[in-house]
Structures are given as structure tokens and as C-alpha cells.
Amino acid sequence: MEVTVRKTKGYIRRDWLMSYVFLLPALGFFLLFVAYPMVKGIYISFFDYSLRTFNFIGFDNYVDLIQNETFLKSMRNTLLLVVITVPIVIVFSLFVAVSIYKKKEFARSFFRGVFYLPAVSSVVSITVVWGWIYHPNYGILNYLGGLIGLEPISWLGDQRTALLAIIAVLITTSVGQPIILYVASLGNIPTSYIEAAEIDRATPWQIFLKIIWPMLMPTNLYIIVITTINTFQCFALIQLLTSGGPVYSTSTVMYGVYEQAFVLGHFGSASAMGVFLAIIIGVISLIQFKFFGSDVEY
């Protein structure tokens, strides 16, 4: 009996050791490229750090951010992006998923591929295409507007339209993955539930609210959290289309981090902005888990 117990403990110890051996590459990558930069960024945020100086200044970088009008405008733009983009992405993705799920397999696969294509395409190529679409003189958007008598609009050069133009591009690049996930989740809903509701003469809207929507809550939670985080981190579209202009009307916090660090050389201030953004994302994610994850089993 003692020999058997000893062998069992030996097997458990060996399996435990081998598990960590297999985890070591991923763990090393995480520690080196994720955990260490995060800690280093928090550390740098307490310093006046540039190419010439490295002086400890405590919370001065954070105080300066709160008093900086440019940063506050960038935060406002970022929150607008999130508040407008995320609900539209959720509603549109769910509508498309429900619509194409009822179609035949070939049509369903075709539409999934069409909507997912922007998600796997190069951000630079997509941005170049949209840049030509928005072009004030040669863009197809102004051309179509001219056909119905509208005057040309500088979509990316006007403070009134620049942020809305960015939001339109962001939505088109954000709906691909949610549509794929929603279609897959719809396939996991037992058809017997829907058939029973139809026998009881439930309307399609009642079936959606009482059966489909509650059973999609785990997928909803994931999509809402991930889409919110990705929208908060929007940078490439801003940098390539407007560079934060005109007059910082499209500047976001992520673009502000880039500008402070790699244009102005203020690495301490940029790190403080990054830490501030991380805290905002963390708080909002916790709120989303509380309100949308109450009925989700983990």
C-alpha cells in the first residue's frame, strides 16, 4: 500500500513538473513582453523621463493630465468612440447574425466570409481605401453626394464630421468577429425551445427576448468587453487618417500616448496616460461584468 501511494505521488509530481515545462515558453513570453512592460510603464509614470532627463516627480504627471485640455479632449473623444461604436456593433452584428443564420449553409458561409474580411485585412490597406472614399475632391462619397446636389464635404478635415468618419470606419472593422461568434452561438440554442414557443404561439419578438437573448448572454458579455477594450485602444485609424486633427477633434488617448512618447519625447507623461487608460478600461470592464455577467456561469 505504501509503495502504491509513493508511486502515485511520484506520478503527480512528474505531471505537475511537465505541466510547467510546457507552460514555460508562454509564461516566459508573457512575463517578458506583457508583465515587465506594464510594471516598467507604471514605474516610469512617476518620473520626468525624456532623452535628457530622468527625475522623480511623484504624481505630477497625473496631475498635469487632469489639467491638460488636450488630454481631456482626447478622453472625451475616446469615450464618444466607445459610447457610439460599441452599441452599434452589438446591435448590427446580432441583426446580421440572426438574418444569415436562417439561410442555407452556402449563403451563411458566404456572408460570414464577407463580413469577416475586414477583420483579417491589413489595417493600413483598409485605411488607405477609406482615405480615398473620404477624399474631398476625388472621393466616391462626395461623388455620390454630388449626384443628388450636395456640396463636397471635407469629411476628415472638418471638426464636425471627422470623428463621425472615424467611427464609421471603426464600425466596419469591428463587426466581423461578433458576427462569427453570434452565428456560432445561435447554433448552440436547442431548436426544441424555439419549436415549443412557436407551438404556444409566441411571436418572433417574444422568442428573441425570452429564449434567444438570454442564451446569448455569455457571448454578449465577451463581445461587449472585447469591443469596448478594442475601441478604447483605437490608434491606427487615427494615426493614418487624421493624425488627431483637425484641432485634436479626433485625437484619442492612445494617439496621445504615441504623440507624447514618440513625437514629443515625454515618456513619463505618455506612461501616465497609458496607466490612466488602463485604469479606465479596468473599471468599465468590471461594471460590464457586473451588469451583463450576472446570469453567466463561469
Coordinates of C-alpha atoms in Angstrom, one line a residue, residues 8-256:
T8 CA 1.1 7.8 -7.2
K9 CA 2.8 10.9 -5.6
G10 CA 5.7 10.4 -8.0
Y11 CA 3.4 10.4 -11.0
I12 CA 1.6 13.5 -9.7
R13 CA 4.9 15.3 -9.1
R14 CA 6.1 14.4 -12.5
D15 CA 2.9 15.5 -14.2
W16 CA 3.0 18.8 -12.3
L17 CA 6.6 19.4 -13.4
M18 CA 5.9 18.6 -17.0
S19 CA 2.9 20.9 -17.0
Y20 CA 5.1 23.8 -16.0
V21 CA 7.7 22.8 -18.6
F22 CA 5.1 23.1 -21.3
L23 CA 3.8 26.4 -19.9
L24 CA 7.3 27.8 -19.6
P25 CA 7.5 29.3 -23.2
A26 CA 4.2 31.0 -23.0
L27 CA 4.8 32.1 -19.4
G28 CA 8.3 33.5 -20.4
F29 CA 6.7 35.4 -23.3
F30 CA 4.0 36.8 -21.0
L31 CA 6.5 37.9 -18.3
L32 CA 9.0 39.4 -20.8
F33 CA 6.6 41.2 -23.2
V34 CA 3.5 41.9 -21.1
A35 CA 4.1 41.9 -17.3
Y36 CA 7.5 43.6 -17.4
P37 CA 6.5 46.4 -19.7
M38 CA 3.4 47.0 -17.6
V39 CA 5.4 47.3 -14.4
K40 CA 8.0 49.4 -16.2
G41 CA 5.4 51.7 -17.5
I42 CA 3.9 52.3 -14.1
Y43 CA 7.3 53.0 -12.7
I44 CA 8.2 55.5 -15.5
S45 CA 4.9 57.3 -15.0
F46 CA 6.3 58.8 -11.7
F47 CA 9.3 60.3 -13.4
D48 CA 10.1 63.3 -15.7
Y49 CA 11.5 60.9 -18.3
S50 CA 12.9 62.1 -21.6
L51 CA 16.0 61.5 -23.7
R52 CA 17.9 64.0 -21.5
T53 CA 16.2 63.8 -18.0
F54 CA 15.1 61.1 -15.6
N55 CA 13.9 62.8 -12.4
F56 CA 11.4 61.5 -9.9
I57 CA 8.4 63.8 -9.7
G58 CA 5.8 61.6 -8.0
F59 CA 2.2 62.1 -9.2
D60 CA 2.9 65.3 -11.1
N61 CA 2.4 63.6 -14.4
Y62 CA -1.1 62.5 -13.4
V63 CA -1.9 66.0 -12.0
D64 CA -0.8 67.5 -15.3
L65 CA -3.0 65.2 -17.3
I66 CA -6.1 66.2 -15.3
Q67 CA -5.3 69.9 -16.0
N68 CA -4.3 69.3 -19.7
E69 CA -7.1 70.4 -22.1
T70 CA -5.7 68.4 -24.9
F71 CA -5.7 65.2 -22.8
L72 CA -9.3 66.0 -21.6
K73 CA -10.4 66.5 -25.2
S74 CA -8.7 63.2 -26.2
M75 CA -10.5 61.4 -23.3
R76 CA -13.8 62.9 -24.4
N77 CA -13.2 61.7 -28.0
T78 CA -12.3 58.3 -26.8
L79 CA -15.5 58.0 -24.6
L80 CA -17.6 59.1 -27.6
L81 CA -16.0 56.4 -29.8
V82 CA -16.9 53.8 -27.2
V83 CA -20.4 55.1 -26.4
I84 CA -21.3 55.3 -30.1
T85 CA -19.4 52.4 -31.6
V86 CA -20.0 49.6 -29.1
P87 CA -23.8 49.6 -29.1
I88 CA -24.0 49.9 -32.9
V89 CA -21.5 47.0 -33.3
I90 CA -23.6 44.8 -30.9
V91 CA -27.0 45.6 -32.5
F92 CA -25.8 45.4 -36.1
S93 CA -23.8 42.2 -35.5
L94 CA -26.7 40.5 -33.8
F95 CA -29.1 41.6 -36.6
V96 CA -26.8 40.2 -39.3
A97 CA -26.1 37.0 -37.4
V98 CA -29.8 36.3 -36.9
S99 CA -30.6 37.1 -40.6
I100 CA -27.9 35.0 -42.1
Y101 CA -28.4 32.1 -39.7
K102 CA -31.7 31.3 -41.2
K103 CA -30.2 30.9 -44.7
K104 CA -28.7 27.8 -46.3
E105 CA -25.2 26.7 -45.4
F106 CA -23.5 28.1 -48.6
A107 CA -25.2 31.6 -48.2
R108 CA -24.4 31.6 -44.4
S109 CA -20.7 30.8 -45.1
F110 CA -20.5 33.4 -47.9
F111 CA -21.9 36.2 -45.7
R112 CA -19.7 35.3 -42.7
G113 CA -16.7 35.5 -45.0
V114 CA -17.8 38.9 -46.4
F115 CA -18.3 40.5 -43.0
Y116 CA -15.2 38.9 -41.5
L117 CA -12.9 40.0 -44.4
P118 CA -12.1 43.5 -42.9
A119 CA -11.2 41.8 -39.6
V120 CA -8.4 39.8 -41.2
S121 CA -7.3 42.5 -43.7
S122 CA -4.4 44.9 -43.1
V123 CA -5.4 48.0 -41.2
V124 CA -3.2 50.1 -43.4
S125 CA -4.9 48.8 -46.6
I126 CA -8.4 49.4 -45.2
T127 CA -7.4 52.9 -44.0
V128 CA -6.0 53.8 -47.5
V129 CA -9.2 52.7 -49.1
W130 CA -11.3 54.8 -46.7
G131 CA -9.0 57.7 -47.2
W132 CA -9.8 57.7 -50.9
I133 CA -13.5 57.3 -50.1
Y134 CA -13.4 60.4 -47.9
H135 CA -11.2 62.4 -50.3
P136 CA -12.8 65.9 -50.7
N137 CA -12.1 66.1 -54.4
Y138 CA -11.9 62.6 -55.8
G139 CA -13.7 60.5 -53.1
I140 CA -16.7 58.4 -54.1
L141 CA -18.7 59.6 -51.1
N142 CA -18.6 63.2 -52.4
Y143 CA -19.2 62.0 -55.9
L144 CA -22.4 60.2 -54.9
G145 CA -23.5 63.2 -52.9
G146 CA -22.9 65.4 -55.9
L147 CA -25.3 63.2 -57.9
I148 CA -28.1 64.4 -55.6
G149 CA -27.0 68.0 -55.5
L150 CA -24.9 68.0 -52.3
E151 CA -21.8 70.2 -51.9
P152 CA -18.4 68.4 -51.4
I153 CA -17.6 67.9 -47.8
S154 CA -14.1 67.6 -46.3
W155 CA -15.0 64.6 -44.2
L156 CA -11.7 64.3 -42.4
G157 CA -10.8 68.0 -42.4
D158 CA -13.9 69.3 -40.8
Q159 CA -14.3 69.2 -37.0
R160 CA -18.0 68.4 -37.3
T161 CA -17.6 65.3 -39.4
A162 CA -14.0 64.0 -38.7
L163 CA -14.9 62.0 -35.6
L164 CA -18.1 60.5 -37.2
A165 CA -16.0 59.5 -40.2
I166 CA -13.6 57.7 -37.9
I167 CA -16.5 56.0 -36.2
A168 CA -17.9 54.7 -39.5
V169 CA -14.5 53.1 -40.4
L170 CA -14.2 51.6 -36.9
I171 CA -17.6 50.0 -37.1
T172 CA -16.9 48.3 -40.4
T173 CA -13.7 46.8 -39.0
S174 CA -15.3 45.7 -35.7
V175 CA -18.4 43.8 -36.8
G176 CA -16.6 40.8 -38.3
Q177 CA -15.7 38.8 -35.2
P178 CA -19.0 39.5 -33.3
I179 CA -21.0 38.2 -36.3
I180 CA -19.0 35.0 -36.4
L181 CA -19.4 34.4 -32.7
Y182 CA -23.2 35.2 -32.8
V183 CA -23.8 32.8 -35.6
A184 CA -21.9 30.1 -33.7
S185 CA -23.8 30.8 -30.5
L186 CA -27.2 30.7 -32.4
G187 CA -26.3 27.2 -33.5
N188 CA -25.9 26.1 -29.8
I189 CA -29.5 27.1 -28.9
P190 CA -31.7 23.9 -28.8
T191 CA -34.3 24.1 -31.5
S192 CA -36.8 22.3 -29.2
Y193 CA -37.0 25.5 -27.2
I194 CA -38.0 27.6 -30.2
E195 CA -40.3 25.0 -31.5
A196 CA -42.1 24.8 -28.2
A197 CA -42.5 28.5 -28.1
E198 CA -43.9 28.5 -31.7
I199 CA -46.4 25.9 -30.7
D200 CA -47.5 28.2 -27.8
R201 CA -48.0 30.9 -30.5
A202 CA -45.2 33.1 -29.2
T203 CA -44.3 35.9 -31.6
P204 CA -40.8 36.1 -33.1
W205 CA -40.0 39.1 -30.9
Q206 CA -41.1 37.1 -27.8
I207 CA -38.9 34.2 -28.9
F208 CA -36.0 36.5 -29.3
L209 CA -36.4 38.2 -25.9
K210 CA -37.3 35.2 -23.8
I211 CA -35.2 32.5 -25.4
I212 CA -32.5 33.7 -27.8
W213 CA -31.3 36.8 -26.0
P214 CA -30.9 35.1 -22.5
M215 CA -29.0 32.1 -24.1
L216 CA -26.7 34.5 -25.9
M217 CA -25.6 36.3 -22.7
P218 CA -22.2 34.6 -22.4
T219 CA -21.4 35.7 -26.0
N220 CA -22.8 39.1 -25.4
L221 CA -20.6 39.6 -22.3
Y222 CA -17.5 38.6 -24.3
I223 CA -18.3 40.7 -27.3
I224 CA -19.2 43.8 -25.2
V225 CA -16.0 43.6 -23.1
I226 CA -13.6 42.9 -26.1
T227 CA -15.2 45.5 -28.4
T228 CA -15.0 48.1 -25.6
I229 CA -11.4 47.4 -25.0
N230 CA -10.5 47.4 -28.7
T231 CA -12.4 50.7 -29.2
F232 CA -10.5 52.3 -26.2
Q233 CA -7.3 51.3 -27.9
C234 CA -8.1 52.7 -31.3
F235 CA -4.9 54.2 -32.7
A236 CA -4.0 53.1 -36.3
L237 CA -7.1 54.6 -37.9
I238 CA -6.5 57.9 -36.2
Q239 CA -2.8 58.0 -37.0
L240 CA -3.2 57.1 -40.6
L241 CA -6.3 59.1 -41.5
T242 CA -6.2 62.3 -39.4
S243 CA -3.2 62.3 -37.0
G244 CA -5.6 63.5 -34.3
G245 CA -6.7 66.6 -36.3
P246 CA -8.3 68.8 -37.1
V247 CA -7.6 70.7 -33.9
Y248 CA -7.5 67.5 -31.9
S249 CA -11.1 66.7 -32.8
T250 CA -10.2 63.1 -33.5
S251 CA -7.3 62.6 -31.0
T252 CA -7.7 59.7 -28.6
V253 CA -5.9 58.7 -25.5
M254 CA -3.9 56.0 -27.4
Y255 CA -2.9 58.5 -30.0
G256 CA -2.0 60.9 -27.2

